[in-house]
PDB file of C-alpha atoms in Angstrom:
ATOM      1  CA  MET A   7      19.345  -3.384   8.938  1.00  0.00           C
ATOM      2  CA  LYS A   8      20.258  -6.506   7.449  1.00  0.00           C
ATOM      3  CA  PHE A   9      18.404  -7.364   4.142  1.00  0.00           C
ATOM      4  CA  VAL A  10      18.306 -10.953   2.609  1.00  0.00           C
ATOM      5  CA  PRO A  11      18.137 -10.773  -1.231  1.00  0.00           C
ATOM      6  CA  MET A  12      15.256 -13.498  -2.622  1.00  0.00           C
ATOM      7  CA  SER A  13      13.763 -13.995  -6.477  1.00  0.00           C
ATOM      8  CA  PRO A  14      10.275 -11.828  -6.815  1.00  0.00           C
ATOM      9  CA  GLN A  15       8.760 -15.359  -6.790  1.00  0.00           C
ATOM     10  CA  ALA A  16      10.101 -16.421  -3.513  1.00  0.00           C
ATOM     11  CA  LEU A  17       9.272 -12.784  -1.955  1.00  0.00           C
ATOM     12  CA  ALA A  18       5.392 -13.522  -3.000  1.00  0.00           C
ATOM     13  CA  ARG A  19       4.972 -16.648  -1.701  1.00  0.00           C
ATOM     14  CA  ARG A  20       6.865 -15.630   1.736  1.00  0.00           C
ATOM     15  CA  LEU A  21       4.726 -12.852   2.303  1.00  0.00           C
ATOM     16  CA  ALA A  22       1.295 -14.549   1.666  1.00  0.00           C
ATOM     17  CA  ARG A  23       2.675 -17.593   4.284  1.00  0.00           C
ATOM     18  CA  TRP A  24       3.745 -14.461   6.457  1.00  0.00           C
ATOM     19  CA  ILE A  25       0.563 -13.070   6.250  1.00  0.00           C
ATOM     20  CA  ASP A  26      -1.712 -16.593   6.144  1.00  0.00           C
ATOM     21  CA  HIS A  27      -0.035 -16.735   9.915  1.00  0.00           C
ATOM     22  CA  LEU A  28      -0.476 -13.681  11.582  1.00  0.00           C
ATOM     23  CA  ASP A  29      -3.313 -13.179  14.432  1.00  0.00           C
ATOM     24  CA  GLY A  30      -6.661 -12.370  13.406  1.00  0.00           C
ATOM     25  CA  ARG A  31      -9.287 -13.674  11.005  1.00  0.00           C
ATOM     26  CA  ARG A  32     -10.132 -10.204   9.126  1.00  0.00           C
ATOM     27  CA  LEU A  33      -6.557  -8.981   8.441  1.00  0.00           C
ATOM     28  CA  ARG A  34      -5.590  -5.491   6.615  1.00  0.00           C
ATOM     29  CA  VAL A  35      -1.858  -5.298   5.134  1.00  0.00           C
ATOM     30  CA  GLY A  36      -0.818  -1.908   3.834  1.00  0.00           C
ATOM     31  CA  PHE A  37       1.977  -2.476   0.857  1.00  0.00           C
ATOM     32  CA  ASP A  38       3.168   1.096   1.299  1.00  0.00           C
ATOM     33  CA  GLY A  39       5.627   2.329  -1.619  1.00  0.00           C
ATOM     34  CA  PHE A  40       6.720   4.270  -4.356  1.00  0.00           C
ATOM     35  CA  ALA A  41       3.947   3.667  -6.997  1.00  0.00           C
ATOM     36  CA  GLU A  42       6.537   3.249  -9.721  1.00  0.00           C
ATOM     37  CA  ALA A  43       7.983   0.603  -7.866  1.00  0.00           C
ATOM     38  CA  GLY A  44       5.204  -1.628  -7.929  1.00  0.00           C
ATOM     39  CA  SER A  45       3.714  -1.572  -4.402  1.00  0.00           C
ATOM     40  CA  THR A  46      -0.014  -2.623  -6.148  1.00  0.00           C
ATOM     41  CA  ALA A  47       1.707  -5.260  -8.408  1.00  0.00           C
ATOM     42  CA  LEU A  48       3.303  -7.178  -5.507  1.00  0.00           C
ATOM     43  CA  ALA A  49       0.183  -6.807  -3.395  1.00  0.00           C
ATOM     44  CA  GLU A  50      -1.768  -8.899  -6.550  1.00  0.00           C
ATOM     45  CA  GLN A  51       1.328 -11.195  -6.657  1.00  0.00           C
ATOM     46  CA  VAL A  52       0.760 -11.941  -3.334  1.00  0.00           C
ATOM     47  CA  ALA A  53      -2.902 -12.054  -3.609  1.00  0.00           C
ATOM     48  CA  VAL A  54      -2.433 -15.351  -6.175  1.00  0.00           C
ATOM     49  CA  GLU A  55      -0.311 -16.859  -3.695  1.00  0.00           C
ATOM     50  CA  LEU A  56      -2.601 -16.257  -0.544  1.00  0.00           C
ATOM     51  CA  THR A  57      -5.274 -17.980  -2.814  1.00  0.00           C
ATOM     52  CA  ALA A  58      -2.791 -20.733  -3.510  1.00  0.00           C
ATOM     53  CA  LEU A  59      -3.585 -21.117   0.436  1.00  0.00           C
ATOM     54  CA  GLN A  60      -6.712 -21.153   0.489  1.00  0.00           C
ATOM     55  CA  ARG A  61      -6.610 -17.601   1.694  1.00  0.00           C
ATOM     56  CA  PRO A  62      -9.164 -15.089   0.224  1.00  0.00           C
ATOM     57  CA  SER A  63      -8.173 -11.572  -0.117  1.00  0.00           C
ATOM     58  CA  VAL A  64      -9.090  -8.423  -1.675  1.00  0.00           C
ATOM     59  CA  VAL A  65      -6.597  -6.092  -3.275  1.00  0.00           C
ATOM     60  CA  VAL A  66      -7.019  -2.141  -3.532  1.00  0.00           C
ATOM     61  CA  SER A  67      -4.918   0.821  -4.834  1.00  0.00           C
ATOM     62  CA  THR A  68      -5.351   4.023  -3.311  1.00  0.00           C
ATOM     63  CA  ASP A  69      -4.659   5.127  -7.267  1.00  0.00           C
ATOM     64  CA  TRP A  70      -8.422   5.085  -7.406  1.00  0.00           C
ATOM     65  CA  TRP A  71      -9.341   6.762  -4.010  1.00  0.00           C
ATOM     66  CA  TRP A  72      -7.599  10.132  -4.976  1.00  0.00           C
ATOM     67  CA  ARG A  73     -10.169  13.075  -3.965  1.00  0.00           C
ATOM     68  CA  PRO A  74     -11.905  15.111  -6.978  1.00  0.00           C
ATOM     69  CA  ALA A  75      -9.118  17.584  -8.221  1.00  0.00           C
ATOM     70  CA  ALA A  76     -10.578  20.351  -7.212  1.00  0.00           C
ATOM     71  CA  LEU A  77     -10.151  19.284  -3.822  1.00  0.00           C
ATOM     72  CA  ARG A  78      -6.763  17.619  -4.431  1.00  0.00           C
ATOM     73  CA  LEU A  79      -5.385  20.659  -6.018  1.00  0.00           C
ATOM     74  CA  GLU A  80      -6.841  23.580  -3.878  1.00  0.00           C
ATOM     75  CA  TYR A  81      -3.618  24.746  -2.825  1.00  0.00           C
ATOM     76  CA  GLY A  82      -1.769  24.331  -6.284  1.00  0.00           C
ATOM     77  CA  ARG A  83      -0.676  21.649  -8.246  1.00  0.00           C
ATOM     78  CA  GLN A  84       2.827  21.608  -6.743  1.00  0.00           C
ATOM     79  CA  ASP A  85       1.607  22.205  -3.156  1.00  0.00           C
ATOM     80  CA  GLN A  86       4.084  19.786  -0.899  1.00  0.00           C
ATOM     81  CA  GLU A  87       1.460  19.406   2.210  1.00  0.00           C
ATOM     82  CA  SER A  88      -0.917  18.204  -0.117  1.00  0.00           C
ATOM     83  CA  ARG A  89       1.217  15.775  -1.797  1.00  0.00           C
ATOM     84  CA  LEU A  90       1.912  14.435   1.668  1.00  0.00           C
ATOM     85  CA  SER A  91      -1.251  13.737   2.769  1.00  0.00           C
ATOM     86  CA  GLY A  92      -4.271  15.268   0.669  1.00  0.00           C
ATOM     87  CA  TRP A  93      -4.776  13.701  -2.655  1.00  0.00           C
ATOM     88  CA  VAL A  94      -5.914  10.412  -1.094  1.00  0.00           C
ATOM     89  CA  ASP A  95      -9.591  10.745   0.103  1.00  0.00           C
ATOM     90  CA  THR A  96      -8.837   9.197   3.394  1.00  0.00           C
ATOM     91  CA  GLY A  97     -12.332   9.117   5.039  1.00  0.00           C
ATOM     92  CA  SER A  98     -13.901   7.428   1.903  1.00  0.00           C
ATOM     93  CA  LEU A  99     -11.305   4.964   1.969  1.00  0.00           C
ATOM     94  CA  THR A 100     -11.515   4.066   5.366  1.00  0.00           C
ATOM     95  CA  ARG A 101     -15.603   4.071   5.206  1.00  0.00           C
ATOM     96  CA  GLU A 102     -15.631   1.961   2.187  1.00  0.00           C
ATOM     97  CA  VAL A 103     -12.708  -0.252   2.789  1.00  0.00           C
ATOM     98  CA  VAL A 104     -10.604  -0.160   5.552  1.00  0.00           C
ATOM     99  CA  ASP A 105     -13.178  -0.527   8.288  1.00  0.00           C
ATOM    100  CA  PRO A 106     -15.767  -3.026   6.562  1.00  0.00           C
ATOM    101  CA  LEU A 107     -12.611  -5.385   5.826  1.00  0.00           C
ATOM    102  CA  GLY A 108     -11.561  -5.076   9.427  1.00  0.00           C
ATOM    103  CA  PRO A 109     -12.072  -7.593  12.388  1.00  0.00           C
ATOM    104  CA  ALA A 110     -15.445  -6.016  13.161  1.00  0.00           C
ATOM    105  CA  GLY A 111     -16.413  -5.073   9.843  1.00  0.00           C
ATOM    106  CA  SER A 112     -19.463  -6.203   7.699  1.00  0.00           C
ATOM    107  CA  GLY A 113     -17.167  -7.462   4.604  1.00  0.00           C
ATOM    108  CA  ARG A 114     -19.605  -4.883   2.333  1.00  0.00           C
ATOM    109  CA  HIS A 115     -16.898  -3.231   0.548  1.00  0.00           C
ATOM    110  CA  LEU A 116     -15.862  -1.035  -2.852  1.00  0.00           C
ATOM    111  CA  THR A 117     -12.410  -1.458  -4.649  1.00  0.00           C
ATOM    112  CA  LYS A 118     -12.671   1.858  -6.543  1.00  0.00           C
ATOM    113  CA  LEU A 119     -14.475   4.970  -6.249  1.00  0.00           C
ATOM    114  CA  ARG A 120     -12.970   7.544  -9.071  1.00  0.00           C
ATOM    115  CA  ASP A 121     -11.072   7.737 -11.857  1.00  0.00           C
ATOM    116  CA  ALA A 122      -8.125  10.292 -11.292  1.00  0.00           C
ATOM    117  CA  GLY A 123      -7.405  10.770 -15.363  1.00  0.00           C
ATOM    118  CA  SER A 124     -11.107  11.564 -15.894  1.00  0.00           C
ATOM    119  CA  ASP A 125     -11.492  12.898 -12.725  1.00  0.00           C
ATOM    120  CA  ARG A 126     -14.792  11.114 -12.348  1.00  0.00           C
ATOM    121  CA  ALA A 127     -17.205   8.811  -9.774  1.00  0.00           C
ATOM    122  CA  ILE A 128     -16.826   5.211 -10.559  1.00  0.00           C
ATOM    123  CA  ARG A 129     -20.248   3.359 -10.406  1.00  0.00           C
ATOM    124  CA  GLN A 130     -19.254   0.049  -8.668  1.00  0.00           C
ATOM    125  CA  ALA A 131     -21.352  -2.472  -7.343  1.00  0.00           C
ATOM    126  CA  TYR A 132     -20.569  -3.790  -3.402  1.00  0.00           C
ATOM    127  CA  GLN A 133     -18.738  -6.719  -3.005  1.00  0.00           C
ATOM    128  CA  GLN A 134     -18.798  -9.192  -0.176  1.00  0.00           C
ATOM    129  CA  ALA A 135     -15.634 -10.605   1.248  1.00  0.00           C
ATOM    130  CA  PRO A 136     -15.245 -13.855   3.192  1.00  0.00           C
ATOM    131  CA  SER A 137     -14.892 -13.392   7.198  1.00  0.00           C
ATOM    132  CA  ASN A 138     -11.300 -14.528   6.582  1.00  0.00           C
ATOM    133  CA  SER A 139     -10.383 -12.137   4.022  1.00  0.00           C
ATOM    134  CA  VAL A 140      -7.058 -10.155   3.971  1.00  0.00           C
ATOM    135  CA  LEU A 141      -7.215  -6.493   2.741  1.00  0.00           C
ATOM    136  CA  LEU A 142      -3.808  -5.487   0.472  1.00  0.00           C
ATOM    137  CA  LEU A 143      -3.980  -2.045   0.215  1.00  0.00           C
ATOM    138  CA  ALA A 144      -1.521  -0.493  -2.037  1.00  0.00           C
ATOM    139  CA  GLY A 145      -0.294   2.885  -2.075  1.00  0.00           C
ATOM    140  CA  GLU A 146       2.275   5.599  -1.665  1.00  0.00           C
ATOM    141  CA  MET A 147       2.466   7.330   1.532  1.00  0.00           C
ATOM    142  CA  LEU A 148       0.311   5.418   3.416  1.00  0.00           C
ATOM    143  CA  LEU A 149       0.895   5.726   7.007  1.00  0.00           C
ATOM    144  CA  GLY A 150       0.444   9.165   7.037  1.00  0.00           C
ATOM    145  CA  HIS A 151      -3.547   8.869   6.843  1.00  0.00           C
ATOM    146  CA  GLY A 152      -3.987   6.683   9.996  1.00  0.00           C
ATOM    147  CA  PHE A 153      -5.561   3.661   8.634  1.00  0.00           C
ATOM    148  CA  ALA A 154      -5.724   0.605  11.029  1.00  0.00           C
ATOM    149  CA  PHE A 155      -3.385  -1.896   9.390  1.00  0.00           C
ATOM    150  CA  ASP A 156      -2.372  -5.148  11.092  1.00  0.00           C
ATOM    151  CA  ALA A 157       0.644  -5.316   9.131  1.00  0.00           C
ATOM    152  CA  VAL A 158       2.959  -3.319   6.701  1.00  0.00           C
ATOM    153  CA  VAL A 159       5.192  -4.296   3.885  1.00  0.00           C
ATOM    154  CA  ARG A 160       7.609  -1.299   3.157  1.00  0.00           C
ATOM    155  CA  LEU A 161       8.668  -1.016  -0.349  1.00  0.00           C
ATOM    156  CA  GLY A 162      12.123   1.026   0.486  1.00  0.00           C
ATOM    157  CA  VAL A 163      13.149   2.827  -2.867  1.00  0.00           C
ATOM    158  CA  SER A 164      16.011   5.444  -2.546  1.00  0.00           C
ATOM    159  CA  ALA A 165      15.925   9.199  -3.186  1.00  0.00           C
ATOM    160  CA  GLY A 166      17.840   8.558  -6.374  1.00  0.00           C
ATOM    161  CA  ALA A 167      15.710   5.568  -7.716  1.00  0.00           C
ATOM    162  CA  VAL A 168      12.692   7.642  -7.329  1.00  0.00           C
ATOM    163  CA  ARG A 169      14.362  10.651  -8.971  1.00  0.00           C
ATOM    164  CA  ARG A 170      15.214   8.382 -12.137  1.00  0.00           C
ATOM    165  CA  ALA A 171      11.946   7.150 -12.016  1.00  0.00           C
ATOM    166  CA  LEU A 172       9.809  10.303 -12.188  1.00  0.00           C
ATOM    167  CA  PRO A 173       9.839  12.532 -15.402  1.00  0.00           C
ATOM    168  CA  GLU A 174      11.305  15.928 -14.801  1.00  0.00           C
ATOM    169  CA  VAL A 175       7.728  17.786 -14.485  1.00  0.00           C
ATOM    170  CA  ARG A 176       7.090  15.571 -11.623  1.00  0.00           C
ATOM    171  CA  HIS A 177      10.233  16.237  -9.712  1.00  0.00           C
ATOM    172  CA  TRP A 178       8.493  18.784  -7.722  1.00  0.00           C
ATOM    173  CA  GLU A 179       7.267  15.508  -5.861  1.00  0.00           C
ATOM    174  CA  LEU A 180      10.777  14.381  -4.466  1.00  0.00           C
ATOM    175  CA  ALA A 181      10.590  16.781  -1.515  1.00  0.00           C
ATOM    176  CA  ALA A 182       7.043  15.108  -0.191  1.00  0.00           C
ATOM    177  CA  PHE A 183       8.887  11.538  -0.643  1.00  0.00           C
ATOM    178  CA  ASP A 184      11.784  13.086   1.329  1.00  0.00           C
ATOM    179  CA  THR A 185       9.712  14.275   4.165  1.00  0.00           C
ATOM    180  CA  TYR A 186       7.892  11.237   4.186  1.00  0.00           C
ATOM    181  CA  ARG A 187      10.926   8.935   4.110  1.00  0.00           C
ATOM    182  CA  GLU A 188      12.183  11.151   7.125  1.00  0.00           C
ATOM    183  CA  LEU A 189       8.373  11.196   9.079  1.00  0.00           C
ATOM    184  CA  HIS A 190       7.428   7.577   8.413  1.00  0.00           C
ATOM    185  CA  TRP A 191      10.266   5.178   7.795  1.00  0.00           C
ATOM    186  CA  LEU A 192       9.910   2.666  10.698  1.00  0.00           C
ATOM    187  CA  GLY A 193      13.073   0.381  11.880  1.00  0.00           C
ATOM    188  CA  PRO A 194      13.676  -2.570  13.169  1.00  0.00           C
ATOM    189  CA  GLU A 195      13.189  -1.010  17.101  1.00  0.00           C
ATOM    190  CA  LYS A 196       9.688  -0.015  16.280  1.00  0.00           C
ATOM    191  CA  PRO A 197       6.742  -2.786  17.581  1.00  0.00           C
ATOM    192  CA  GLY A 198       4.479  -4.237  15.288  1.00  0.00           C
ATOM    193  CA  ASN A 199       4.094  -6.459  12.099  1.00  0.00           C
ATOM    194  CA  LEU A 200       6.433  -4.895   9.850  1.00  0.00           C
ATOM    195  CA  VAL A 201       8.767  -6.034   6.405  1.00  0.00           C
ATOM    196  CA  VAL A 202      10.891  -3.841   4.940  1.00  0.00           C
ATOM    197  CA  LEU A 203      12.141  -4.464   1.396  1.00  0.00           C
ATOM    198  CA  SER A 204      14.957  -3.032  -0.433  1.00  0.00           C
ATOM    199  CA  TYR A 205      13.301  -2.471  -3.456  1.00  0.00           C
ATOM    200  CA  ASP A 206      15.471  -0.215  -6.266  1.00  0.00           C
ATOM    201  CA  HIS A 207      15.161  -2.868  -8.306  1.00  0.00           C
ATOM    202  CA  PRO A 208      11.842  -5.282  -8.321  1.00  0.00           C
ATOM    203  CA  ALA A 209      13.487  -7.739 -10.392  1.00  0.00           C
ATOM    204  CA  THR A 210      16.135  -8.457  -7.458  1.00  0.00           C
ATOM    205  CA  PRO A 211      14.331  -7.560  -4.248  1.00  0.00           C
ATOM    206  CA  ALA A 212      15.852  -7.968  -0.591  1.00  0.00           C
ATOM    207  CA  VAL A 213      13.914  -8.327   2.412  1.00  0.00           C
ATOM    208  CA  HIS A 214      14.269  -7.438   6.157  1.00  0.00           C
ATOM    209  CA  GLY A 215      12.047  -8.407   9.039  1.00  0.00           C
ATOM    210  CA  LEU A 216      10.250 -11.508   7.451  1.00  0.00           C
ATOM    211  CA  ASP A 217      10.544 -15.012   9.173  1.00  0.00           C
ATOM    212  CA  LEU A 218      12.235 -17.094   6.627  1.00  0.00           C
ATOM    213  CA  ARG A 219      12.195 -20.416   8.691  1.00  0.00           C
TER     214      ARG A 219
END
């Protein structure tokens, strides 16, 4: 897999241009990556560039869509299976965000559901997205939830970089990240709209699969 280095600013611009040229009016793009690498920050940078292209977008982070702690930690605080696919409230996120912002959706959506820190629901008014809006959904282990993405940006972070970024108290999560990488790493032979980033160092990213013409 060949990666082309570029600046963070150029990456955001080119990703926005690539997204804007994808087929479809309402699009759903996943930014799948380790939280500490900055998947949400990258989605927000791309949203700024989409605005410059006169393309509206909605940035949503799965950090605001965790299940209540009683359900999330039902099998213990260090359960690998739960960490892999059971922390995010997939049903609510699909119902309130992914489906409404899809091609046949109403555009009526929420961006936040729950504050994981306080474990309390957030009272947020529904928002209305234009008919040509793009959903930029950022989060960890996105591809295991069955979300109907039109395209995916994978923030590739090595196991070593993940270990260095996590405090020791969270090293139990490393096995879940390794399992996800084995199950869902998509190589260039896979069909669909996929861009893969080499993102160990977000200040000096490299990209594979992005049309650079």
